[in-house]
Amino acid sequence: MPEAAIPQLAGIQQVSDGWVKKYVLTYTLPDGSSYEYESASRKGPEAYLAELEGNAHGERAKADAVCIVPQTADGKLLLIREFRYPLNSWCIAFPAGLVESGESLPACIDRELREETGYALRADLDPAAAIEALPQAGYSSTGLTDETVQVVFAQVERVADAQPEPNEFIEPFLLPIEDVRRFLDENATPIGTRAQLALELFARREAPGSGA
């Protein structure tokens, strides 16, 4: 069966600069008409264009960020309450952050954990045993941005006090896995989709008759 015709990228124009950049992408639709679509990226125009072209050829994009699902040895999940400026509210999430240039995945995970929570990868485990990454990085919001996030399950322990940036307001907290269902049912604070889905998996695993 032949593949369906899809829009073809015809041009990319940067319309605003900053930490997050705004672009207008021009596509040629299968009927020959032109269509413009607004998007956002942290990448400059050359890097963004290269990624768009790579996506069209089936290349896997590298992770821009990590989302860490940390678990302690005594069966608790480590989450954070973080004030999120776009929401003007606290938000429930797992520790996360951008991958720095040249940084390995274990190094990024350990750094973000220490900064946001005061926890770190367990010292008694080899880094390869302390983390389990999903097979590929996923996209944050495919209708808005090219940001990719690598979700990683991690075995952690507390090592020090958290060291967030001055403009970061973060409160780490532990949630026993057996209490996840109650937490999800009772929580009224905005919650990140990744955290919501991961917590739901733990809740269903713990549910009677789940077969876990």
Short mmCIF file of C-alpha atoms in Angstrom, two decimals:
data_model
loop_
_atom_site.label_atom_id
_atom_site.label_comp_id
_atom_site.label_asym_id
_atom_site.label_seq_id
_atom_site.Cartn_x
_atom_site.Cartn_y
_atom_site.Cartn_z
CA MET A 1 0.00 0.00 0.00
CA PRO A 2 1.57 3.35 -1.02
CA GLU A 3 2.27 5.89 1.68
CA ALA A 4 -0.15 8.81 1.94
CA ALA A 5 1.10 12.15 0.67
CA ILE A 6 2.18 14.46 3.47
CA PRO A 7 3.08 18.16 3.74
CA GLN A 8 6.59 19.08 2.56
CA LEU A 9 8.70 21.62 4.45
CA ALA A 10 9.33 24.62 2.22
CA GLY A 11 10.86 27.16 4.58
CA ILE A 12 11.58 28.21 8.14
CA GLN A 13 11.54 31.76 9.50
CA GLN A 14 12.58 32.85 12.98
CA VAL A 15 10.23 35.57 14.22
CA SER A 16 11.43 36.07 17.80
CA ASP A 17 14.60 35.36 19.77
CA GLY A 18 15.38 34.55 23.39
CA TRP A 19 15.70 31.49 25.58
CA VAL A 20 12.72 30.10 23.68
CA LYS A 21 12.57 31.09 20.02
CA LYS A 22 9.45 31.35 17.89
CA TYR A 23 9.35 30.16 14.29
CA VAL A 24 6.95 30.16 11.38
CA LEU A 25 7.25 26.98 9.31
CA THR A 26 6.00 27.06 5.72
CA TYR A 27 4.73 23.80 4.23
CA THR A 28 3.51 22.82 0.81
CA LEU A 29 0.39 20.69 1.21
CA PRO A 30 -0.34 17.70 -1.07
CA ASP A 31 -2.76 19.82 -3.10
CA GLY A 32 0.01 22.35 -3.84
CA SER A 33 -1.26 25.06 -1.50
CA SER A 34 0.96 26.76 1.07
CA TYR A 35 0.40 26.48 4.83
CA GLU A 36 2.14 28.30 7.71
CA TYR A 37 2.49 26.87 11.20
CA GLU A 38 3.88 28.54 14.34
CA SER A 39 6.27 26.59 16.55
CA ALA A 40 8.78 27.15 19.35
CA SER A 41 12.27 25.79 19.98
CA ARG A 42 15.34 26.49 22.09
CA LYS A 43 17.49 25.77 19.02
CA GLY A 44 18.82 28.35 16.58
CA PRO A 45 17.47 28.26 13.01
CA GLU A 46 20.26 26.11 11.54
CA ALA A 47 20.07 23.48 14.27
CA TYR A 48 16.27 23.50 14.20
CA LEU A 49 16.18 23.08 10.41
CA ALA A 50 18.68 20.22 10.60
CA GLU A 51 16.51 18.48 13.18
CA LEU A 52 13.33 18.95 11.11
CA GLU A 53 15.05 17.45 8.08
CA GLY A 54 16.42 14.60 10.18
CA ASN A 55 12.94 13.84 11.50
CA ALA A 56 11.67 13.61 7.93
CA HIS A 57 14.30 10.91 7.26
CA GLY A 58 13.50 8.90 10.38
CA GLU A 59 16.48 9.98 12.46
CA ARG A 60 15.99 9.86 16.23
CA ALA A 61 16.49 13.22 17.89
CA LYS A 62 18.78 13.49 20.90
CA ALA A 63 17.20 14.27 24.25
CA ASP A 64 17.03 17.96 25.11
CA ALA A 65 16.02 17.23 28.69
CA VAL A 66 15.52 14.47 31.23
CA CYS A 67 12.56 13.62 33.42
CA ILE A 68 13.65 11.50 36.38
CA VAL A 69 11.33 9.08 38.18
CA PRO A 70 13.35 8.52 41.38
CA GLN A 71 12.68 5.71 43.84
CA THR A 72 14.28 5.18 47.24
CA ALA A 73 15.38 1.83 48.62
CA ASP A 74 12.42 1.76 51.02
CA GLY A 75 9.80 2.03 48.28
CA LYS A 76 9.08 5.75 48.07
CA LEU A 77 8.90 7.97 45.00
CA LEU A 78 10.68 11.31 45.06
CA LEU A 79 8.61 14.14 43.57
CA ILE A 80 8.74 17.92 43.67
CA ARG A 81 6.37 20.81 44.05
CA GLU A 82 7.74 23.58 41.85
CA PHE A 83 6.43 27.06 41.19
CA ARG A 84 5.93 27.27 37.44
CA TYR A 85 5.82 30.78 36.03
CA PRO A 86 3.65 30.00 32.95
CA LEU A 87 1.01 28.60 35.33
CA ASN A 88 1.42 31.18 38.14
CA SER A 89 1.06 28.19 40.45
CA TRP A 90 2.79 25.32 42.16
CA CYS A 91 2.95 22.20 40.02
CA ILE A 92 3.50 18.54 40.93
CA ALA A 93 6.25 16.93 38.87
CA PHE A 94 9.24 14.63 38.90
CA PRO A 95 12.72 16.20 38.95
CA ALA A 96 13.74 17.29 35.47
CA GLY A 97 16.11 19.54 33.59
CA LEU A 98 18.00 20.27 30.42
CA VAL A 99 20.91 18.11 29.27
CA GLU A 100 24.03 20.26 29.03
CA SER A 101 26.29 20.09 25.98
CA GLY A 102 28.55 17.02 26.13
CA GLU A 103 26.94 15.76 29.33
CA SER A 104 26.26 12.04 29.74
CA LEU A 105 22.82 10.86 30.82
CA PRO A 106 23.95 9.58 34.26
CA ALA A 107 25.84 12.83 34.92
CA CYS A 108 22.81 14.93 33.97
CA ILE A 109 20.49 12.85 36.15
CA ASP A 110 22.80 13.03 39.16
CA ARG A 111 23.31 16.80 38.75
CA GLU A 112 19.62 17.59 38.43
CA LEU A 113 18.76 15.41 41.41
CA ARG A 114 21.34 17.13 43.60
CA GLU A 115 20.29 20.63 42.52
CA GLU A 116 16.53 20.18 42.84
CA THR A 117 16.17 17.68 45.68
CA GLY A 118 19.42 16.98 47.53
CA TYR A 119 19.23 13.36 46.40
CA ALA A 120 21.64 11.53 44.07
CA LEU A 121 22.01 8.21 42.32
CA ARG A 122 22.69 5.48 44.87
CA ALA A 123 26.42 5.22 45.52
CA ASP A 124 26.23 1.47 46.17
CA LEU A 125 25.03 0.83 42.62
CA ASP A 126 26.85 1.10 39.32
CA PRO A 127 25.33 4.00 37.32
CA ALA A 128 24.12 1.53 34.69
CA ALA A 129 22.23 -0.38 37.40
CA ALA A 130 20.91 2.75 39.12
CA ILE A 131 19.05 4.05 36.07
CA GLU A 132 16.69 2.59 33.50
CA ALA A 133 15.87 4.82 30.55
CA LEU A 134 12.90 4.41 28.23
CA PRO A 135 13.97 3.25 24.74
CA GLN A 136 13.80 6.71 23.17
CA ALA A 137 13.23 10.33 24.10
CA GLY A 138 9.65 11.51 23.71
CA TYR A 139 8.32 14.90 22.67
CA SER A 140 6.89 17.33 25.22
CA SER A 141 4.15 18.82 23.03
CA THR A 142 4.17 17.87 19.36
CA GLY A 143 1.76 20.65 18.44
CA LEU A 144 4.00 23.37 19.88
CA THR A 145 7.68 22.52 20.18
CA ASP A 146 10.46 20.15 19.15
CA GLU A 147 11.64 19.63 22.77
CA THR A 148 12.51 16.00 23.51
CA VAL A 149 12.57 14.51 26.99
CA GLN A 150 14.25 11.28 28.07
CA VAL A 151 12.28 9.63 30.89
CA VAL A 152 14.52 7.68 33.27
CA PHE A 153 13.69 5.55 36.30
CA ALA A 154 16.39 5.97 38.95
CA GLN A 155 17.39 4.45 42.29
CA VAL A 156 18.31 7.32 44.61
CA GLU A 157 19.42 8.28 48.12
CA ARG A 158 19.56 11.56 50.02
CA VAL A 159 23.04 13.08 50.19
CA ALA A 160 22.69 16.80 51.00
CA ASP A 161 20.40 19.81 50.92
CA ALA A 162 18.94 20.87 47.60
CA GLN A 163 20.68 23.71 45.73
CA PRO A 164 18.13 25.27 43.37
CA GLU A 165 18.77 28.44 41.41
CA PRO A 166 17.61 31.71 43.05
CA ASN A 167 14.62 31.92 40.71
CA GLU A 168 13.63 28.28 41.32
CA PHE A 169 11.14 27.50 44.07
CA ILE A 170 11.16 23.75 44.59
CA GLU A 171 9.93 21.58 47.45
CA PRO A 172 10.93 17.89 47.20
CA PHE A 173 8.71 15.33 48.90
CA LEU A 174 8.50 11.55 49.22
CA LEU A 175 5.40 9.56 48.32
CA PRO A 176 5.09 5.91 49.38
CA ILE A 177 4.15 3.83 46.36
CA GLU A 178 1.18 2.34 48.21
CA ASP A 179 -0.23 5.87 48.65
CA VAL A 180 -0.03 6.89 44.99
CA ARG A 181 -3.69 6.05 44.22
CA ARG A 182 -4.94 8.15 47.12
CA PHE A 183 -2.59 10.99 46.17
CA LEU A 184 -3.84 11.09 42.58
CA ASP A 185 -7.47 10.97 43.66
CA GLU A 186 -7.07 13.76 46.25
CA ASN A 187 -4.50 16.06 44.61
CA ALA A 188 -5.83 19.46 43.55
CA THR A 189 -2.48 21.06 42.59
CA PRO A 190 -1.68 21.33 38.85
CA ILE A 191 0.33 18.31 37.75
CA GLY A 192 2.64 17.66 34.80
CA THR A 193 1.38 15.09 32.31
CA ARG A 194 4.53 12.95 32.58
CA ALA A 195 4.19 12.81 36.37
CA GLN A 196 0.49 12.04 36.11
CA LEU A 197 1.05 9.14 33.71
CA ALA A 198 3.99 7.66 35.63
CA LEU A 199 2.11 7.87 38.92
CA GLU A 200 -0.92 6.23 37.33
CA LEU A 201 1.28 3.31 36.27
CA PHE A 202 2.49 2.86 39.84
CA ALA A 203 -1.07 3.12 41.15
CA ARG A 204 -2.35 0.48 38.76
CA ARG A 205 0.57 -1.80 39.53
CA GLU A 206 -0.32 -1.61 43.22
CA ALA A 207 -4.07 -2.09 42.67
CA PRO A 208 -5.62 -5.39 43.89
CA GLY A 209 -6.04 -7.86 41.05
CA SER A 210 -3.56 -6.02 38.82
CA GLY A 211 -1.43 -9.13 38.48
CA ALA A 212 1.75 -7.17 39.30
#
